[in-house]
Short mmCIF file of C-alpha atoms in Angstrom, two decimals:
data_model
loop_
_atom_site.label_atom_id
_atom_site.label_comp_id
_atom_site.label_asym_id
_atom_site.label_seq_id
_atom_site.Cartn_x
_atom_site.Cartn_y
_atom_site.Cartn_z
CA MET A 780 142.05 75.18 64.96
CA GLY A 781 143.09 78.04 67.26
CA GLU A 782 141.45 81.37 67.52
CA ALA A 783 141.44 84.77 69.40
CA GLY A 784 140.52 84.40 73.16
CA ASP A 785 141.10 80.56 73.37
CA GLY A 786 144.07 80.82 75.53
CA ALA A 787 146.56 79.71 73.05
CA ASP A 788 150.18 81.28 73.07
CA PRO A 789 150.08 84.35 70.90
CA ALA A 790 153.60 83.33 69.67
CA GLU A 791 152.08 80.04 68.23
CA GLY A 792 149.02 81.96 66.90
CA GLY A 793 145.76 80.78 65.63
CA ALA A 794 145.32 78.48 62.73
CA ALA A 795 143.50 79.50 59.67
CA PRO A 796 143.28 77.97 56.32
CA ALA A 797 146.35 78.57 54.04
CA GLN A 798 146.09 81.07 51.29
CA GLY A 799 145.88 79.89 47.97
CA GLY A 800 145.20 76.27 49.03
CA ALA A 801 144.34 73.74 46.55
CA ALA A 802 141.10 71.92 45.95
CA ALA A 803 141.01 68.30 46.10
CA GLN A 804 141.60 66.40 42.72
CA GLY A 805 140.60 62.86 42.46
CA GLY A 806 139.80 62.82 46.23
CA VAL A 807 143.06 63.66 47.31
CA ALA A 808 143.98 67.21 48.94
CA ALA A 809 146.86 69.08 47.12
CA GLN A 810 149.99 70.10 49.08
CA GLY A 811 149.11 73.37 51.06
CA GLY A 812 145.47 72.49 52.03
CA ALA A 813 142.33 74.33 51.00
CA ALA A 814 141.64 77.98 51.63
CA PRO A 815 138.22 79.75 52.30
CA VAL A 816 137.10 81.83 49.30
CA GLN A 817 136.58 85.48 49.64
CA GLY A 818 133.11 85.91 51.44
CA GLY A 819 133.07 82.56 53.24
CA ALA A 820 133.04 78.85 52.46
CA ALA A 821 130.04 78.55 50.11
CA ALA A 822 129.00 75.52 48.21
CA GLN A 823 131.58 74.64 45.45
CA GLY A 824 130.91 73.20 42.05
CA GLY A 825 127.16 74.27 42.32
CA ALA A 826 126.29 71.70 44.71
CA ALA A 827 125.12 72.09 48.19
CA ALA A 828 127.14 70.42 50.75
CA PRO A 829 125.82 67.84 53.33
CA SER A 830 126.03 68.58 56.82
CA PHE A 831 126.47 66.06 59.45
CA LEU A 832 125.54 65.04 63.03
CA CYS A 833 128.10 62.77 65.02
CA ASP A 834 127.16 60.52 67.75
CA ALA A 835 129.04 60.46 71.17
CA MET A 836 131.96 58.34 69.81
CA LEU A 837 132.72 60.55 66.81
CA GLY A 838 133.70 63.94 68.41
CA GLY A 839 137.26 63.77 66.78
CA LEU A 840 135.64 63.01 63.40
CA SER A 841 133.34 66.02 63.77
CA ARG A 842 136.56 68.19 63.66
CA TRP A 843 138.11 66.54 60.77
CA LEU A 844 135.02 66.91 58.60
CA ARG A 845 135.08 70.71 59.61
CA GLY A 846 138.69 70.96 58.54
CA ALA A 847 137.63 69.04 55.31
CA GLY A 848 134.92 71.74 54.52
CA TYR A 849 131.83 70.10 56.16
CA ASP A 850 129.36 71.53 58.86
CA ALA A 851 129.45 68.81 61.46
CA MET A 852 127.65 68.81 64.74
CA PHE A 853 128.69 66.67 67.68
CA GLU A 854 126.59 66.43 70.95
CA HIS A 855 128.49 64.54 73.98
CA GLY A 856 126.65 62.10 75.69
CA ILE A 857 123.36 62.43 73.76
CA ASP A 858 121.04 59.70 74.01
CA ASP A 859 120.45 57.59 70.81
CA GLY A 860 116.80 58.41 70.64
CA ASP A 861 117.48 62.12 70.81
CA LEU A 862 120.26 61.89 68.33
CA VAL A 863 118.02 60.31 65.92
CA ARG A 864 115.38 62.89 66.43
CA LEU A 865 117.87 65.65 66.09
CA ALA A 866 119.12 64.33 62.84
CA HIS A 867 115.42 64.18 61.64
CA GLN A 868 114.77 67.79 62.83
CA THR A 869 117.92 69.43 61.16
CA GLY A 870 118.17 67.20 58.06
CA ARG A 871 121.74 66.25 58.97
CA VAL A 872 123.41 62.99 58.02
CA LEU A 873 123.72 61.06 61.07
CA LEU A 874 127.29 59.38 61.55
CA SER A 875 127.52 56.60 64.12
CA SER A 876 129.69 53.71 65.16
CA ASP A 877 126.83 52.15 67.07
CA ALA A 878 125.28 49.38 64.50
CA GLY A 879 122.17 49.34 66.79
CA VAL A 880 121.16 52.84 65.80
CA PHE A 881 120.58 51.97 62.15
CA GLU A 882 117.84 49.36 63.36
CA ARG A 883 115.60 52.26 64.30
CA ARG A 884 112.67 52.63 62.01
CA SER A 885 113.59 56.17 60.64
CA LEU A 886 116.85 55.09 59.53
CA ARG A 887 115.50 51.76 58.07
CA THR A 888 113.12 53.95 56.15
CA ALA A 889 115.53 56.47 55.00
CA ALA A 890 113.49 59.21 56.84
CA VAL A 891 116.78 60.01 58.47
CA ARG A 892 119.99 59.76 56.30
CA GLY A 893 122.81 57.91 58.08
CA LEU A 894 126.17 56.11 57.58
CA TYR A 895 127.82 53.60 59.63
CA VAL A 896 131.53 54.44 60.49
CA PRO A 897 133.32 51.50 61.51
CA ARG A 898 135.01 51.16 64.91
CA GLY A 899 138.76 51.14 65.26
CA LEU A 900 139.47 53.94 62.88
CA ARG A 901 141.62 56.80 63.79
CA PRO A 902 139.80 60.31 63.34
CA THR A 903 141.54 61.04 60.13
CA GLU A 904 140.66 57.75 58.78
CA GLN A 905 137.07 58.12 59.77
CA ALA A 906 136.82 61.46 57.93
CA GLY A 907 138.40 59.54 54.87
CA PHE A 908 135.88 56.81 55.10
CA VAL A 909 133.10 59.38 55.08
CA LEU A 910 134.36 61.16 52.24
CA ARG A 911 134.91 57.94 50.33
CA GLU A 912 131.58 56.22 50.95
CA LEU A 913 129.72 59.41 50.07
CA GLY A 914 131.71 60.50 47.01
CA LEU A 915 132.48 63.82 48.62
CA PRO A 916 135.76 66.06 47.94
CA VAL A 917 137.82 68.21 50.22
CA ARG A 918 136.15 71.69 50.40
CA ASP A 919 137.02 75.00 51.86
CA PRO A 920 137.59 74.33 55.43
CA ARG A 921 135.00 75.72 58.07
CA CYS A 922 135.53 76.61 61.65
CA MET A 923 137.23 73.70 63.66
CA ALA A 924 135.20 74.81 66.77
CA CYS A 925 131.67 74.90 65.47
CA GLY A 926 131.57 74.30 61.84
CA GLY A 927 130.55 77.70 60.77
CA ALA A 928 131.68 79.33 57.59
CA LEU A 929 134.88 81.30 57.46
CA THR A 930 134.96 84.79 55.96
CA MET A 931 137.99 86.66 55.22
CA ALA A 932 138.15 89.74 57.46
CA PRO A 933 140.19 92.82 56.98
CA LYS A 934 143.00 93.17 59.53
CA ASP A 935 141.96 96.54 60.81
CA ALA A 936 138.27 94.93 61.51
CA VAL A 937 139.91 92.31 63.76
CA ARG A 938 142.96 94.12 65.30
CA ASP A 939 141.16 94.57 68.68
CA ALA A 940 140.04 90.92 68.95
CA VAL A 941 143.46 89.34 68.72
CA PRO A 942 146.86 89.67 70.58
CA ALA A 943 149.06 92.64 69.53
CA MET A 944 151.78 90.16 68.79
CA VAL A 945 149.39 88.29 66.30
CA ALA A 946 148.16 91.58 64.37
CA ASP A 947 151.91 92.52 64.08
CA ARG A 948 153.09 89.40 62.67
CA HIS A 949 149.90 88.33 60.48
CA ASP A 950 148.17 90.18 57.71
CA GLU A 951 145.32 87.60 56.87
CA PHE A 952 142.40 86.81 59.24
CA TRP A 953 139.15 84.91 59.08
CA ARG A 954 136.01 85.30 61.10
CA CYS A 955 133.42 82.34 61.77
CA ASP A 956 130.12 83.49 60.54
CA ARG A 957 128.63 81.34 63.33
CA CYS A 958 130.59 81.62 66.65
CA GLY A 959 132.39 84.87 65.53
CA LYS A 960 136.00 83.60 66.28
CA VAL A 961 138.60 85.15 64.45
CA LEU A 962 141.26 82.84 63.01
CA TRP A 963 144.63 83.38 61.38
CA LYS A 964 147.28 80.96 59.98
CA GLY A 965 149.84 80.22 62.75
CA SER A 966 151.96 77.41 63.35
CA HIS A 967 149.21 75.07 64.22
CA TRP A 968 148.27 74.98 60.42
CA ASN A 969 150.71 72.65 59.59
CA GLY A 970 149.29 69.81 61.72
CA ILE A 971 145.72 70.76 60.29
CA VAL A 972 147.06 70.53 56.73
CA ALA A 973 148.48 67.13 57.41
CA GLY A 974 145.34 65.90 58.94
CA VAL A 975 143.02 67.07 56.13
CA ALA A 976 145.58 65.63 53.66
CA ALA A 977 145.57 62.16 55.61
CA ALA A 978 141.88 62.17 55.52
CA ALA A 979 141.87 62.95 51.81
CA GLY A 980 144.41 60.23 51.17
CA ALA A 981 142.33 57.68 53.22
CA ALA A 982 139.38 58.48 51.27
CA THR A 983 141.20 56.85 48.21
CA ALA A 984 142.02 53.74 49.99
CA GLU A 985 139.88 50.64 50.28
CA GLY A 986 138.54 50.72 53.92
CA PRO A 987 136.93 47.94 56.28
CA ALA A 988 133.72 46.57 55.64
CA PRO A 989 130.82 47.61 57.93
CA PRO A 990 128.88 44.73 59.89
CA PRO A 991 125.80 43.47 57.71
CA GLY A 992 122.91 45.96 57.76
CA GLY A 993 125.06 48.39 59.66
CA ARG A 994 125.71 50.95 56.82
CA LYS A 995 122.91 53.07 55.18
CA PRO A 996 124.76 55.83 52.82
CA ALA A 997 122.92 58.86 52.56
CA PRO A 998 121.61 59.26 48.94
#
C-alpha cells in the first residue's frame, strides 16, 4: 500500500481502501474490497480481532493479513526462541512454516497460541489458509506498512503531507494511527483489492494438510 513520502510516483498515487467496500460474506470478499470505517478499523461484529506474529519466512503473509484487516507483525531474521518469547509477551498468535517451532514447550502447552502455515503456498494462499483455519472474516483493511488502524482524515488536514498532484486528484484520505502515514486510493488499489479477494477466495477452498503435530490452531 503506497503512502505519502514513500517515493511512489504521485501520478500513481498511494493506495487506500476503496470507499463503500463490502464486508466478507461467507468468507469471500465482495467485489470492491473493504473500506475502513469512520474513525478507524475497529473490531467488527463485537468480537476483538486477533493479532499475529509471522516468522522470517512469512513476510508476504503479514502484508496480506493487514490488507484483510488484521494486525500482523513481521520480524526479519529473528531467532526462533526470541520469536516465541515475543509472541508470549505480546499475546499475538504465532504463524510459522517451521514445524520444529511447535515442539517448543510454550506452544505444546498452549501458553503461546500458534498456527502452522504449510510451505509452498503463495502469500495470498497463506492468508486464505489462516483465515479459513481460524474462521476469520475479511475486515476493514489496516496499514499495509505496519498493521496500524486507518482513520479517515480530512483533506485539509493532510494537504501538506501529500504531493500537490495527489491533493488535486483525490478527496478521500486515511492516516495510520500507528506510523502516521497518509494513504489514498491510487491506482495500486486494484492490485490490493485483487489480492485480498484472492485470499478470501482461498479461505473457502480446501487447503493442504499440515505435517503431524505441526498445527496448533489458536483457540
